[in-house]
Amino acid sequence: MPKTKSKSQTQKKNGFFAQNRVVKLFVIFLVIVSLCLTFVLQQSLFKDYPVQGKKQKLSINTGETYSRFIDQLAADHKVKFPTVLKIYRKFFIQDTLKAGIYEVKAGMSVRQVLDMIANAENAQMNRILVIEGTTAKQLLLALHKDPLVDKKLGQQPAEIIKALNIPYNHLEGLFAPDTYFFDKGMTDQQILTDLYQRQMKILDAAWEKRDANLPYKNKYEALIMASIIEKETSVEKELRQVSGVFVRRLKLGMRLQTDPTVIYGMGDAYKGNITRQALRTPTAYNTYTINGLPPTPIALPSKKAIEAAMHPDNSDAVYFVATGNGGHKFSRSLEEHNRAVQAYRAVIAEKNKES
């Protein structure tokens, strides 16, 4: 008679097959995970950074973050799985994005680009953004903080004026707003000299073509006016209208009564709101208490604002107020202006109620 297998032998055999199945399932699981991980990495970290041609410039702005940079790559469909890139940055890149112009060569992976832009030494050029309506003080501070700028100038305005051979006693308004690309390591003196010369060239050209009978004694006063126009409106089509209001006020002997000049005169004391006391407090820049223009520009005006100062509109408006919905309402009489002010307050009240 054939021998029958014992119960224990059967259990051992079944256990062995069960263990084999677990091992096989585990191996299959690892293979699937590995394939998925490989796919994810190939579509994110190890994906070729998209380049047109053999190489391409990559511009990183001052203040830009890795998170925004990665999100933009994903939004432009240049990479998938942005979370993987953020995890890599968190654990393997111990620094922030460095502003500058970088050269990305064909074949470089996204990981290599992320590593490259963490080191300012890798930058080929320095991108400097000077925004219209900002101040000379803000520009000087940005240059001082920029690791790609070689610092040669002191921090005192008088020292800078002397070093740049500027014939004015104040730096405000003298540098042209624009986006610039300078060689890495260029000095602050070279950069400011270039921006100053550009602004003077723009001012000279506009002054030569100015309208007749403008109330400016010289081109510097026109620059002052341009800076006020720049601060009063961000709507391009309103530049000449705002210019017209202020030019007519000067001709009529009316005070300009413009808030941006008050704010500039307050300096660091300005905390976001202008009080009635501030409007009544005399300063060299308070156009509610002084006649005519303030002594210097109050910001860095753009070319368009300078040209608007030279070519005001021909309407009869001598007042304007914000509409609350973007832009301004221009008025010929105080009565009409007061109605516009009431309409503005109603719009603001309604918006506050909704929020």
Coordinates of C-alpha atoms in Angstrom, one line a residue:
M1 CA 0.0 0.0 0.0
P2 CA 1.3 3.5 -0.9
K3 CA 2.2 5.7 2.0
T4 CA 0.0 8.6 2.8
K5 CA 1.5 12.0 3.5
S6 CA 1.2 13.1 7.1
K7 CA -0.8 16.2 8.0
S8 CA 2.3 18.0 9.0
Q9 CA 4.0 17.4 5.7
T10 CA 1.0 18.7 3.8
Q11 CA 0.9 21.9 6.0
K12 CA 4.6 22.5 5.4
K13 CA 4.2 22.2 1.6
N14 CA 1.2 24.5 1.6
G15 CA 3.1 27.0 3.8
F16 CA 6.1 26.9 1.4
F17 CA 3.8 27.6 -1.6
A18 CA 2.1 30.4 0.3
Q19 CA 5.5 32.0 1.2
N20 CA 6.5 31.7 -2.5
R21 CA 3.3 33.5 -3.5
V22 CA 4.0 36.3 -1.0
V23 CA 7.6 36.7 -2.2
K24 CA 6.4 36.8 -5.9
L25 CA 3.7 39.3 -5.1
F26 CA 6.2 41.4 -3.2
V27 CA 8.7 41.3 -6.1
I28 CA 6.0 42.2 -8.6
F29 CA 5.0 45.1 -6.3
L30 CA 8.6 46.3 -6.2
V31 CA 8.9 46.1 -9.9
I32 CA 5.7 48.1 -10.4
V33 CA 6.8 50.7 -7.9
S34 CA 10.2 50.9 -9.5
L35 CA 8.7 51.4 -12.9
C36 CA 6.3 54.0 -11.7
L37 CA 9.1 55.8 -9.8
T38 CA 11.3 55.7 -12.9
F39 CA 8.5 57.1 -15.0
V40 CA 7.8 59.9 -12.5
L41 CA 11.5 60.8 -12.2
Q42 CA 11.9 60.8 -16.0
Q43 CA 9.0 63.2 -16.4
S44 CA 10.3 65.5 -13.7
L45 CA 13.8 65.5 -12.3
F46 CA 15.6 63.8 -15.2
K47 CA 13.5 65.2 -18.0
D48 CA 15.5 67.3 -20.4
Y49 CA 14.9 71.0 -19.7
P50 CA 13.1 72.3 -22.9
V51 CA 15.6 74.4 -24.9
Q52 CA 15.2 75.9 -28.3
G53 CA 18.3 75.3 -30.3
K54 CA 21.6 74.3 -28.7
K55 CA 21.4 76.7 -25.8
Q56 CA 18.9 79.2 -24.3
K57 CA 19.0 82.0 -21.7
L58 CA 17.0 81.6 -18.5
S59 CA 16.1 84.8 -16.6
I60 CA 15.5 84.6 -12.9
N61 CA 14.1 87.7 -11.3
T62 CA 15.0 89.1 -8.0
G63 CA 12.7 87.7 -5.3
E64 CA 11.6 84.8 -7.4
T65 CA 11.2 81.5 -5.4
Y66 CA 11.7 77.9 -6.3
S67 CA 8.1 77.1 -5.6
R68 CA 6.8 79.7 -8.1
F69 CA 9.5 78.7 -10.6
I70 CA 8.5 75.0 -10.5
D71 CA 4.8 75.9 -10.6
Q72 CA 5.4 77.9 -13.7
L73 CA 7.2 75.0 -15.4
A74 CA 4.3 72.8 -14.7
A75 CA 1.8 75.5 -15.9
D76 CA 3.8 75.7 -19.1
H77 CA 3.6 71.9 -19.5
K78 CA 7.4 71.7 -19.4
V79 CA 7.4 69.2 -16.5
K80 CA 5.0 66.8 -14.8
F81 CA 4.8 66.0 -11.1
P82 CA 6.0 69.4 -9.7
T83 CA 5.6 68.0 -6.2
V84 CA 8.6 65.7 -6.9
L85 CA 10.7 68.7 -7.9
K86 CA 9.7 70.6 -4.7
I87 CA 10.6 67.6 -2.6
Y88 CA 14.0 67.4 -4.3
R89 CA 14.6 71.1 -3.7
K90 CA 13.6 70.8 0.0
F91 CA 16.1 68.0 0.8
F92 CA 18.9 68.5 -1.7
I93 CA 19.1 72.2 -2.4
Q94 CA 20.0 74.2 0.7
D95 CA 19.7 77.6 -0.8
T96 CA 17.4 80.1 -2.5
L97 CA 17.0 81.0 -6.2
K98 CA 19.6 83.6 -7.3
A99 CA 18.6 86.3 -9.7
G100 CA 20.5 86.5 -13.0
I101 CA 20.7 85.3 -16.5
Y102 CA 21.7 81.7 -16.9
E103 CA 22.7 79.6 -19.9
V104 CA 20.8 76.3 -20.3
K105 CA 22.3 73.9 -22.8
A106 CA 20.4 71.3 -24.7
G107 CA 20.5 68.0 -22.9
M108 CA 20.6 69.5 -19.4
S109 CA 18.1 67.9 -17.1
V110 CA 15.6 69.8 -15.0
R111 CA 17.5 68.6 -11.9
Q112 CA 20.7 70.2 -13.3
V113 CA 18.9 73.4 -13.9
L114 CA 17.5 73.5 -10.4
D115 CA 20.9 73.0 -9.0
M116 CA 22.5 75.6 -11.3
I117 CA 20.2 78.5 -10.4
A118 CA 20.9 78.1 -6.7
N119 CA 24.4 79.5 -7.2
A120 CA 24.9 83.1 -8.5
E121 CA 28.3 82.1 -9.7
N122 CA 26.6 80.2 -12.5
A123 CA 24.9 83.3 -13.9
Q124 CA 26.1 84.6 -17.2
M125 CA 24.5 88.0 -16.9
N126 CA 22.7 90.0 -14.3
R127 CA 19.1 91.1 -14.9
I128 CA 18.1 94.3 -13.2
L129 CA 14.5 95.4 -13.2
V130 CA 13.9 99.1 -12.4
I131 CA 10.2 99.7 -12.1
E132 CA 8.6 103.0 -13.0
G133 CA 7.3 104.8 -10.0
T134 CA 9.8 103.3 -7.6
T135 CA 12.3 105.5 -5.9
A136 CA 16.1 106.0 -6.2
K137 CA 16.4 104.8 -2.6
Q138 CA 14.7 101.5 -3.6
L139 CA 17.1 101.1 -6.6
L140 CA 20.2 101.7 -4.5
L141 CA 19.0 99.2 -1.9
A142 CA 18.4 96.6 -4.6
L143 CA 21.8 97.1 -6.1
H144 CA 23.4 96.9 -2.6
K145 CA 21.7 93.5 -2.0
D146 CA 22.4 92.1 -5.4
P147 CA 25.3 89.5 -5.2
L148 CA 26.1 89.9 -8.8
V149 CA 26.9 93.6 -8.5
D150 CA 30.4 94.8 -7.5
K151 CA 29.9 97.4 -4.8
K152 CA 32.2 100.5 -5.3
L153 CA 29.9 103.3 -4.2
G154 CA 29.2 104.4 -0.6
Q155 CA 25.7 104.6 0.8
Q156 CA 25.5 108.4 1.2
P157 CA 23.6 110.2 -1.7
A158 CA 26.2 113.0 -1.6
E159 CA 29.0 110.5 -2.3
I160 CA 27.1 108.9 -5.2
I161 CA 26.2 112.3 -6.7
K162 CA 29.9 113.2 -6.7
A163 CA 31.1 109.8 -8.0
L164 CA 28.6 109.9 -10.9
N165 CA 29.3 113.6 -11.6
I166 CA 25.6 114.5 -11.4
P167 CA 24.9 118.3 -11.6
Y168 CA 21.9 118.0 -9.3
N169 CA 21.8 117.8 -5.5
H170 CA 19.3 115.0 -5.3
L171 CA 19.2 111.5 -6.9
E172 CA 15.5 111.1 -7.2
G173 CA 14.1 110.8 -10.7
L174 CA 17.5 110.6 -12.4
F175 CA 17.6 106.9 -13.4
A176 CA 15.6 105.4 -16.3
P177 CA 13.1 102.6 -15.4
D178 CA 13.5 99.6 -17.6
T179 CA 14.7 96.0 -17.7
Y180 CA 18.4 95.8 -18.0
F181 CA 21.0 93.0 -18.6
F182 CA 24.5 93.7 -17.3
D183 CA 27.6 91.6 -17.2
K184 CA 28.0 89.7 -13.9
G185 CA 30.4 91.6 -11.7
M186 CA 29.7 95.1 -13.2
T187 CA 30.0 97.8 -10.5
D188 CA 27.1 99.7 -9.0
Q189 CA 28.8 102.9 -10.3
Q190 CA 28.8 101.6 -13.9
I191 CA 25.2 100.5 -13.7
L192 CA 24.0 103.8 -12.1
T193 CA 26.0 105.8 -14.7
D194 CA 24.3 103.9 -17.5
L195 CA 20.8 104.4 -16.0
Y196 CA 21.5 108.1 -15.4
Q197 CA 22.7 108.8 -18.9
R198 CA 19.7 107.0 -20.4
Q199 CA 17.3 109.1 -18.3
M200 CA 19.1 112.3 -19.3
K201 CA 18.9 111.3 -23.0
I202 CA 15.2 110.7 -22.7
L203 CA 14.6 114.0 -20.9
D204 CA 16.7 116.0 -23.3
A205 CA 14.9 114.6 -26.3
A206 CA 11.5 115.2 -24.8
W207 CA 12.4 118.7 -23.7
E208 CA 13.5 119.6 -27.3
K209 CA 10.1 118.6 -28.6
R210 CA 8.0 120.0 -25.7
D211 CA 4.8 122.0 -26.3
A212 CA 4.9 125.8 -26.1
N213 CA 3.9 127.8 -23.1
L214 CA 4.6 125.1 -20.4
P215 CA 4.9 126.4 -16.9
Y216 CA 8.4 124.9 -16.3
K217 CA 11.5 127.0 -15.8
N218 CA 13.7 124.2 -17.0
K219 CA 13.8 120.5 -17.9
Y220 CA 14.4 119.5 -14.3
E221 CA 11.0 121.0 -13.3
A222 CA 9.5 118.9 -16.2
L223 CA 11.1 115.8 -14.6
I224 CA 9.6 116.7 -11.3
M225 CA 6.2 116.9 -13.0
A226 CA 6.7 113.6 -14.8
S227 CA 7.4 111.9 -11.5
I228 CA 4.1 113.2 -10.0
I229 CA 2.2 112.1 -13.1
E230 CA 3.9 108.6 -12.8
K231 CA 2.7 108.3 -9.2
E232 CA -0.9 109.5 -9.9
T233 CA -1.9 107.0 -12.5
S234 CA -0.9 103.6 -13.9
V235 CA -3.4 104.0 -16.8
E236 CA -1.4 104.9 -19.9
K237 CA -4.2 106.8 -21.6
E238 CA -4.6 109.0 -18.6
L239 CA -1.0 110.3 -18.4
R240 CA -1.6 113.3 -20.6
Q241 CA -4.9 114.0 -18.8
V242 CA -3.2 114.1 -15.4
S243 CA -0.5 116.2 -16.9
G244 CA -3.1 118.6 -18.2
V245 CA -4.7 119.0 -14.9
F246 CA -1.5 119.9 -13.1
V247 CA -0.2 122.2 -15.9
R248 CA -3.5 124.2 -15.8
R249 CA -3.3 124.3 -12.0
L250 CA 0.2 125.8 -12.2
K251 CA -0.9 128.3 -14.7
L252 CA -3.9 129.3 -12.7
G253 CA -1.9 129.6 -9.5
M254 CA -3.8 126.7 -7.9
R255 CA -1.9 124.3 -5.5
L256 CA -1.3 120.9 -7.0
Q257 CA -2.8 119.1 -3.9
T258 CA -1.5 115.7 -4.9
D259 CA -1.2 112.9 -2.3
P260 CA 1.9 111.2 -3.7
T261 CA 4.0 114.3 -2.9
V262 CA 2.8 114.3 0.7
I263 CA 3.6 110.6 1.0
Y264 CA 7.1 111.3 -0.3
G265 CA 7.7 114.1 2.1
M266 CA 6.6 111.9 5.0
G267 CA 9.4 109.4 4.3
D268 CA 9.5 106.5 6.7
A269 CA 6.6 108.1 8.8
Y270 CA 4.2 107.0 6.1
K271 CA 2.5 103.8 7.2
G272 CA -0.1 103.3 4.5
N273 CA -2.6 106.1 5.3
I274 CA -2.6 109.8 5.0
T275 CA -4.2 111.6 7.9
R276 CA -5.7 115.0 7.9
Q277 CA -2.9 116.1 10.2
A278 CA -0.4 115.0 7.6
L279 CA -2.2 117.0 4.9
R280 CA -2.0 120.1 7.1
T281 CA 1.7 119.6 8.2
P282 CA 4.0 121.7 6.0
T283 CA 6.9 120.0 4.3
A284 CA 8.9 120.9 1.2
Y285 CA 6.8 118.2 -0.6
N286 CA 3.4 118.9 0.8
T287 CA 1.6 120.4 -2.2
Y288 CA -1.5 121.0 -0.1
T289 CA 0.5 123.7 1.8
I290 CA 3.1 124.9 -0.8
N291 CA 2.7 126.7 -4.1
G292 CA 4.0 125.2 -7.3
L293 CA 6.2 122.1 -7.7
P294 CA 8.1 120.3 -4.9
P295 CA 11.9 120.8 -4.9
T296 CA 12.7 117.4 -6.5
P297 CA 11.1 114.5 -8.3
I298 CA 9.3 112.0 -6.0
A299 CA 10.0 108.8 -8.0
L300 CA 11.6 107.4 -11.1
P301 CA 9.4 108.4 -14.1
S302 CA 9.1 106.4 -17.2
K303 CA 9.7 107.8 -20.7
K304 CA 5.9 107.9 -21.3
A305 CA 5.4 110.0 -18.1
I306 CA 8.2 112.4 -19.2
E307 CA 6.6 112.8 -22.6
A308 CA 3.2 113.4 -21.0
A309 CA 4.7 116.2 -18.9
M310 CA 5.9 117.8 -22.1
H311 CA 2.5 117.3 -24.0
P312 CA -0.4 117.8 -21.6
D313 CA -3.9 117.4 -22.9
N314 CA -6.0 120.4 -24.0
S315 CA -9.2 119.9 -21.9
D316 CA -10.5 122.2 -19.2
A317 CA -10.3 119.7 -16.3
V318 CA -8.5 121.0 -13.2
Y319 CA -9.7 118.2 -10.8
F320 CA -9.6 114.4 -10.8
V321 CA -10.4 111.6 -8.4
A322 CA -10.2 107.8 -8.6
T323 CA -13.4 106.1 -9.7
G324 CA -12.9 103.0 -7.5
N325 CA -13.1 100.8 -10.5
G326 CA -9.7 101.7 -12.1
G327 CA -8.9 105.0 -13.6
H328 CA -10.0 108.5 -12.7
K329 CA -12.9 110.9 -13.2
F330 CA -11.7 114.3 -14.5
S331 CA -13.8 117.4 -13.8
R332 CA -13.8 121.1 -14.8
S333 CA -15.5 122.5 -11.7
L334 CA -15.4 122.0 -8.0
E335 CA -19.1 121.1 -8.0
E336 CA -18.6 118.4 -10.6
H337 CA -15.5 117.2 -8.7
N338 CA -17.4 116.9 -5.4
R339 CA -20.0 114.7 -7.1
A340 CA -17.2 112.5 -8.5
V341 CA -15.8 112.2 -4.9
Q342 CA -19.2 111.2 -3.6
A343 CA -19.5 108.6 -6.3
Y344 CA -16.1 107.2 -5.5
R345 CA -16.9 107.0 -1.8
A346 CA -20.1 105.1 -2.6
V347 CA -18.2 102.6 -4.8
I348 CA -15.7 102.0 -2.0
A349 CA -18.5 101.6 0.6
E350 CA -20.2 99.0 -1.5
K351 CA -17.0 97.1 -2.0
N352 CA -16.3 97.1 1.7
K353 CA -19.9 95.9 2.3
E354 CA -19.4 93.0 -0.1
S355 CA -16.1 92.0 1.4

